[in-house]
mmCIF file with all atom_site columns, C-alpha atoms in Angstrom:
data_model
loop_
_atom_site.group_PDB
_atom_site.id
_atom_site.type_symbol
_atom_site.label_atom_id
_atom_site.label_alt_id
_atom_site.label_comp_id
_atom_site.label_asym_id
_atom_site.label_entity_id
_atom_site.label_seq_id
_atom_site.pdbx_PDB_ins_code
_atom_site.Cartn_x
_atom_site.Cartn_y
_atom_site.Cartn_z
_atom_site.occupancy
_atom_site.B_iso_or_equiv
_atom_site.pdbx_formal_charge
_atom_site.auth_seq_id
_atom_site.auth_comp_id
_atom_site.auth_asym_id
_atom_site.auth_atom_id
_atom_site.pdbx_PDB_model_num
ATOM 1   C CA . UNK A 1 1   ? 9.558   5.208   23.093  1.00 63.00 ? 126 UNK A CA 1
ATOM 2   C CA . UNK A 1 2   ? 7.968   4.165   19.724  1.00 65.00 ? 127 UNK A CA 1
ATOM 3   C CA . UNK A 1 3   ? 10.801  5.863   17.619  1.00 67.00 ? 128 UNK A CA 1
ATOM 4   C CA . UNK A 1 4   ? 14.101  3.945   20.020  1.00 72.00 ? 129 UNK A CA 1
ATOM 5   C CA . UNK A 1 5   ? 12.146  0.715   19.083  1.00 67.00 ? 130 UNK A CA 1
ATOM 6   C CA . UNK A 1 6   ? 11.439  1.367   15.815  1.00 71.00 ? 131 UNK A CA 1
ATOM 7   C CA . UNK A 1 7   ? 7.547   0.498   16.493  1.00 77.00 ? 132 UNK A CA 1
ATOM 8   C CA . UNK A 1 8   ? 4.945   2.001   14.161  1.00 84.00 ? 133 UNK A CA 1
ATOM 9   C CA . UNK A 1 9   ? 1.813   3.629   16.119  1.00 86.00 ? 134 UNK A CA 1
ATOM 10  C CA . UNK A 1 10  ? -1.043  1.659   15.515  1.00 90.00 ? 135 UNK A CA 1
ATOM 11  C CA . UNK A 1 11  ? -2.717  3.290   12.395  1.00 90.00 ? 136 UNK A CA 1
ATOM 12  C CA . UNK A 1 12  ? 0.760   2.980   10.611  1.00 92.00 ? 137 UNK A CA 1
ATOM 13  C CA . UNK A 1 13  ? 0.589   -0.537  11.125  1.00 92.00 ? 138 UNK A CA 1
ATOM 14  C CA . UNK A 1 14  ? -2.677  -1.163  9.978   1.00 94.00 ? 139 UNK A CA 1
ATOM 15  C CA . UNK A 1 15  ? -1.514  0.511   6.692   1.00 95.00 ? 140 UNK A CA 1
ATOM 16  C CA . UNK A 1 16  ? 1.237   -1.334  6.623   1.00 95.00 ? 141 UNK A CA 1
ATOM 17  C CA . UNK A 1 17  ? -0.279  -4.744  7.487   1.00 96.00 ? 142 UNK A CA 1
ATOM 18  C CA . UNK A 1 18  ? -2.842  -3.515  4.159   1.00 96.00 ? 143 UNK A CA 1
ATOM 19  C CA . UNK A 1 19  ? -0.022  -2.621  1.766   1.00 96.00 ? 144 UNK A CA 1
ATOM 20  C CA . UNK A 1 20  ? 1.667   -5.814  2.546   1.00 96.00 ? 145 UNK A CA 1
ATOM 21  C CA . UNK A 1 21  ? -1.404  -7.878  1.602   1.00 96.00 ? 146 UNK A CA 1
ATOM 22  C CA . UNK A 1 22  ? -1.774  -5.846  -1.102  1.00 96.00 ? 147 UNK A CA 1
ATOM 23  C CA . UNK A 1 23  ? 1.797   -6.568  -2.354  1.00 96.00 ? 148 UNK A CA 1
ATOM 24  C CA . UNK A 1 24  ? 1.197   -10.155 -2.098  1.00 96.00 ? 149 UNK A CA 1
ATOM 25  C CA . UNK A 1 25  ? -2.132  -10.215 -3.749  1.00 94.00 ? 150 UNK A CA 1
ATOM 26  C CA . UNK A 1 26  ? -0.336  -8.337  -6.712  1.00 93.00 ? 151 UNK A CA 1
ATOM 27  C CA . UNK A 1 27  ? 2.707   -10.772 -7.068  1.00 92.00 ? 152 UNK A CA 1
ATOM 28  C CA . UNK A 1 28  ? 0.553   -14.027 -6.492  1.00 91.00 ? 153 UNK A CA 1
ATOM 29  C CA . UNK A 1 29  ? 1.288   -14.792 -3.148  1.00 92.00 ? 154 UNK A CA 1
ATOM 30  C CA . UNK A 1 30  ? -2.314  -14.473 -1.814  1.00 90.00 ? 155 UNK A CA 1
ATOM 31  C CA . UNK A 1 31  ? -5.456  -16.663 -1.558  1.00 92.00 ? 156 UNK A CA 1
ATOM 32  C CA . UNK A 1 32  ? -7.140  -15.750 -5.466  1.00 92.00 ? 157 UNK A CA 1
ATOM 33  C CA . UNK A 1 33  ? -10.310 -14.285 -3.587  1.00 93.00 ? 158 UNK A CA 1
ATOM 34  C CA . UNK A 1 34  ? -8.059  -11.590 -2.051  1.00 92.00 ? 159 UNK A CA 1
ATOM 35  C CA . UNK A 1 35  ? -6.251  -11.184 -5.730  1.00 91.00 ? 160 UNK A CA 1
ATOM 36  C CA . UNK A 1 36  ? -9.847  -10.652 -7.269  1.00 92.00 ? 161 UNK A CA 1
ATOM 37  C CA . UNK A 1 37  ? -10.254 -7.737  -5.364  1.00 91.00 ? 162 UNK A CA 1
ATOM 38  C CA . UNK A 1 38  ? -7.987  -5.697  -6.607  1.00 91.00 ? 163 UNK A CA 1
ATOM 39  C CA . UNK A 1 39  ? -7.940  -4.556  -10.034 1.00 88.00 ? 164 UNK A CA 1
ATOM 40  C CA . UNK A 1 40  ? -4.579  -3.165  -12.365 1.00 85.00 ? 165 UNK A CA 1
ATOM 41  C CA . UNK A 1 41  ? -4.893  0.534   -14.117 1.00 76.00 ? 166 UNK A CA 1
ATOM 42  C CA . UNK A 1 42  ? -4.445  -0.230  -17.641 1.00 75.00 ? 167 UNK A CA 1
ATOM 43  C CA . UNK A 1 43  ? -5.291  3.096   -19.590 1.00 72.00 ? 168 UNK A CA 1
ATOM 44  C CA . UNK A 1 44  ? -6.933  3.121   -23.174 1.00 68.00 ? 169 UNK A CA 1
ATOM 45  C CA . UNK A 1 45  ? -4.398  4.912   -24.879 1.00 66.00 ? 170 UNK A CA 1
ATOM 46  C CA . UNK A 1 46  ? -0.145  4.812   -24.495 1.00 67.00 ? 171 UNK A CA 1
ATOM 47  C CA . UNK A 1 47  ? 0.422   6.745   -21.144 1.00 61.00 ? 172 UNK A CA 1
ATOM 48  C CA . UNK A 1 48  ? 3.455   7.339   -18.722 1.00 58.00 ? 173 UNK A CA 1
ATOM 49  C CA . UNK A 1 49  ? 1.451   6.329   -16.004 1.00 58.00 ? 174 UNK A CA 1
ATOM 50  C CA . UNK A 1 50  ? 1.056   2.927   -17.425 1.00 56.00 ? 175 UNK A CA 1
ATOM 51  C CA . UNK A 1 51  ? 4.332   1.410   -16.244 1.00 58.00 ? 176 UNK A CA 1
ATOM 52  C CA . UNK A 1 52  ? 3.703   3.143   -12.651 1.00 64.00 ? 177 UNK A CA 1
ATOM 53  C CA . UNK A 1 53  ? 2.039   -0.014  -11.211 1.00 73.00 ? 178 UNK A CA 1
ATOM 54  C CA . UNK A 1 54  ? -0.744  1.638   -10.085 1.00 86.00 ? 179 UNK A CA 1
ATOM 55  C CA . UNK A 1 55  ? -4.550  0.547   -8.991  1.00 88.00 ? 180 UNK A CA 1
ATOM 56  C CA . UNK A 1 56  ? -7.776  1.054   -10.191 1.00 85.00 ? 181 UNK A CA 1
ATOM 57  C CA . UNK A 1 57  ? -9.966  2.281   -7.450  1.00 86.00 ? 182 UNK A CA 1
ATOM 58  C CA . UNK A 1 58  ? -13.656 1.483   -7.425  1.00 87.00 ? 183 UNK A CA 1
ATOM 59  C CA . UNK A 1 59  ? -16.193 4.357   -6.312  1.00 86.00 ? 184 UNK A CA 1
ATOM 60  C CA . UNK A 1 60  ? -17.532 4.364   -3.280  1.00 83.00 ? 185 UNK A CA 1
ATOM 61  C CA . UNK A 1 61  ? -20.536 6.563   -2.341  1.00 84.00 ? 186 UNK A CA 1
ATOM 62  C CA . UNK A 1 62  ? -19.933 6.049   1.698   1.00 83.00 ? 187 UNK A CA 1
ATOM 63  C CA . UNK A 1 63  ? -17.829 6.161   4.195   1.00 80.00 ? 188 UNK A CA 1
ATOM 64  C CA . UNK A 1 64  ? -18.247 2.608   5.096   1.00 79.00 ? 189 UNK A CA 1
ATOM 65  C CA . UNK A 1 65  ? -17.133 1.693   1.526   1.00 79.00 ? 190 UNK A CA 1
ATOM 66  C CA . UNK A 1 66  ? -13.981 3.605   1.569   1.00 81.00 ? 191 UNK A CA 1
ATOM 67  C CA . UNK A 1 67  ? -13.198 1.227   4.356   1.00 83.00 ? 192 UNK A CA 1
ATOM 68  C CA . UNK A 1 68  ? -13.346 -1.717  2.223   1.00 86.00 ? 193 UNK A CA 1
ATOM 69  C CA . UNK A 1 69  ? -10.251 -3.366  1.394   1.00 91.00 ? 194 UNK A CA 1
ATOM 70  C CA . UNK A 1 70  ? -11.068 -3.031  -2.512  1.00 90.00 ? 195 UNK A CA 1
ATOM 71  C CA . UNK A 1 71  ? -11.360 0.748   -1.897  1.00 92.00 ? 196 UNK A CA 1
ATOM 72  C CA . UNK A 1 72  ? -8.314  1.371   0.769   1.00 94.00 ? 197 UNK A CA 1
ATOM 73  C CA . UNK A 1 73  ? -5.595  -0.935  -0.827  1.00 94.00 ? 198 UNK A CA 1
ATOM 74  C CA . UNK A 1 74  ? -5.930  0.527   -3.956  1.00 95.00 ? 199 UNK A CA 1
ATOM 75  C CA . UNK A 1 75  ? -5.995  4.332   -2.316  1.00 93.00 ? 200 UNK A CA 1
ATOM 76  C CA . UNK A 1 76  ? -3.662  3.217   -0.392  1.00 94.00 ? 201 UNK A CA 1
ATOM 77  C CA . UNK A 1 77  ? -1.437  1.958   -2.579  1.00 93.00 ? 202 UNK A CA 1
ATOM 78  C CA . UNK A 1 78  ? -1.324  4.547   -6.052  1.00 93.00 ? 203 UNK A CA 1
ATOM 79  C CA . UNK A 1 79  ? -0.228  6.905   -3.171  1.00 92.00 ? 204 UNK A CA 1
ATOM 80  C CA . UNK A 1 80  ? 3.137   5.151   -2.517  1.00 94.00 ? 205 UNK A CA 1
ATOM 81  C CA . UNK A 1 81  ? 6.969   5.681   -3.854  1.00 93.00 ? 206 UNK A CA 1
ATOM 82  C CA . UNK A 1 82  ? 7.242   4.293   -7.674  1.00 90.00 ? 207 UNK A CA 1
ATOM 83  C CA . UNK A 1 83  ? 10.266  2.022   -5.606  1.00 90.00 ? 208 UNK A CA 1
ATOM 84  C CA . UNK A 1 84  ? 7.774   0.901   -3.209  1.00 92.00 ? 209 UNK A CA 1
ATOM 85  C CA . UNK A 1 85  ? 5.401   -0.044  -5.903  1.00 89.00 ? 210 UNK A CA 1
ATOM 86  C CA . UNK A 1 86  ? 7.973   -1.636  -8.675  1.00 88.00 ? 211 UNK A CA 1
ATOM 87  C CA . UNK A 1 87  ? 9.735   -3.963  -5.854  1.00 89.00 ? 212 UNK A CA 1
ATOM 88  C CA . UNK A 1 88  ? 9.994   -7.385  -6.507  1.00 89.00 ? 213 UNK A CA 1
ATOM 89  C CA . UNK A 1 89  ? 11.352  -8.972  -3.445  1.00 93.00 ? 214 UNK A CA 1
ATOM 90  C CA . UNK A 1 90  ? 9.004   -9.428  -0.135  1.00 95.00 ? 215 UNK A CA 1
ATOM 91  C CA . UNK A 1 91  ? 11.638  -8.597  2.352   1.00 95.00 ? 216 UNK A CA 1
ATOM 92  C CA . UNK A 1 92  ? 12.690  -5.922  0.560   1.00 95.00 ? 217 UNK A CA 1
ATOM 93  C CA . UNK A 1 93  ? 9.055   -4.547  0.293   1.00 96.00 ? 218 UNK A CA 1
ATOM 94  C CA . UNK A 1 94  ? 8.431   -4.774  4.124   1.00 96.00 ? 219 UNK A CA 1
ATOM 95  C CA . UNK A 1 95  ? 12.181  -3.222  5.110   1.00 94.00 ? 220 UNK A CA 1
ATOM 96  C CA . UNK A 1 96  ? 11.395  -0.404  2.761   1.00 95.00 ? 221 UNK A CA 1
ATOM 97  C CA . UNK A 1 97  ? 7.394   0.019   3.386   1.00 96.00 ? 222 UNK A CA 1
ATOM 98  C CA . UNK A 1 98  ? 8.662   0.045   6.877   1.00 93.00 ? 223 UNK A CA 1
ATOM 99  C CA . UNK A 1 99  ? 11.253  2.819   6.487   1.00 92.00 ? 224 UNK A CA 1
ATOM 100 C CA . UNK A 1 100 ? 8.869   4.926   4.221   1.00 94.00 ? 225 UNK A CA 1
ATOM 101 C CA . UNK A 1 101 ? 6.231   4.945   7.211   1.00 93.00 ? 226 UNK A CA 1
ATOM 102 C CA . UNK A 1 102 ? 8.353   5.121   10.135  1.00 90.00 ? 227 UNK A CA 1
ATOM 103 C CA . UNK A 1 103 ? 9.786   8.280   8.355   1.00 89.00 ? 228 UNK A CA 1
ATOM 104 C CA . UNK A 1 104 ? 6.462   9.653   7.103   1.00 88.00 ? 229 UNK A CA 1
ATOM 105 C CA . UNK A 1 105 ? 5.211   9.053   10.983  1.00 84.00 ? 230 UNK A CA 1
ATOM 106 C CA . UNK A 1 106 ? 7.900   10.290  12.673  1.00 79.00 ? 231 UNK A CA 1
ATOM 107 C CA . UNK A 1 107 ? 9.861   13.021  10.587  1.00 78.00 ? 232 UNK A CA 1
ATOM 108 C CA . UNK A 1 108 ? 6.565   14.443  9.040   1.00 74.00 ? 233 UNK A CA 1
ATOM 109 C CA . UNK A 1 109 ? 3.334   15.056  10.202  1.00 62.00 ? 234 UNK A CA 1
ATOM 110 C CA . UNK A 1 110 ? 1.653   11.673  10.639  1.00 61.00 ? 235 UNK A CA 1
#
């Protein structure tokens, strides 16, 4: 039923509702306390992973602090598509972030 609507399950789309605000927070369309909480990777020295987009993630010692949205977003996030990380345009973000998950879900192992 899920796959003729084109629904996610409900874990999908509480990573998708997290990647979204993350997107947001990252292009300045967020309240600035969200935007604090995330931080860019910038590494010391030239490296191809520089111009990835990718996320710092804090350490957490406990489970409850992987749950955090400065720990998940950023976990959640370095593991995306370079497309999905490099868009520019909301809607594009969401019909793509969308796609990716649905197929993830759906045509892989969820």
């Amino acid at each position: 039923m899920l796959i003729e609507l084109h629904w996610l399950p409900v874990s999908q789309h509480i990573v998708f509702k997290i990647l979204l605000l993350t997107f947001k927070a990252l292009n300045g369309l967020s309240p600035s306390y969200i935007t604090d909480l995330l931080d860019r990777y910038v590494p010391t020295r030239s490296l191809r992973s520089s111009s990835r987009g990718l996320l710092r993630v804090p350490w957490s010692n406990s489970k409850y602090g992987d749950r955090s949205f400065s720990v998940c977003a950023p976990t959640l996030w370095n593991g995306l598509p370079d497309n999905l990380r490099l868009a520019v345009d909301l809607d594009t973000f969401k019909r793509d972030l969308k796609t990716y998950l649905f197929r993830k879900c759906f045509y892989s192992s969820c």
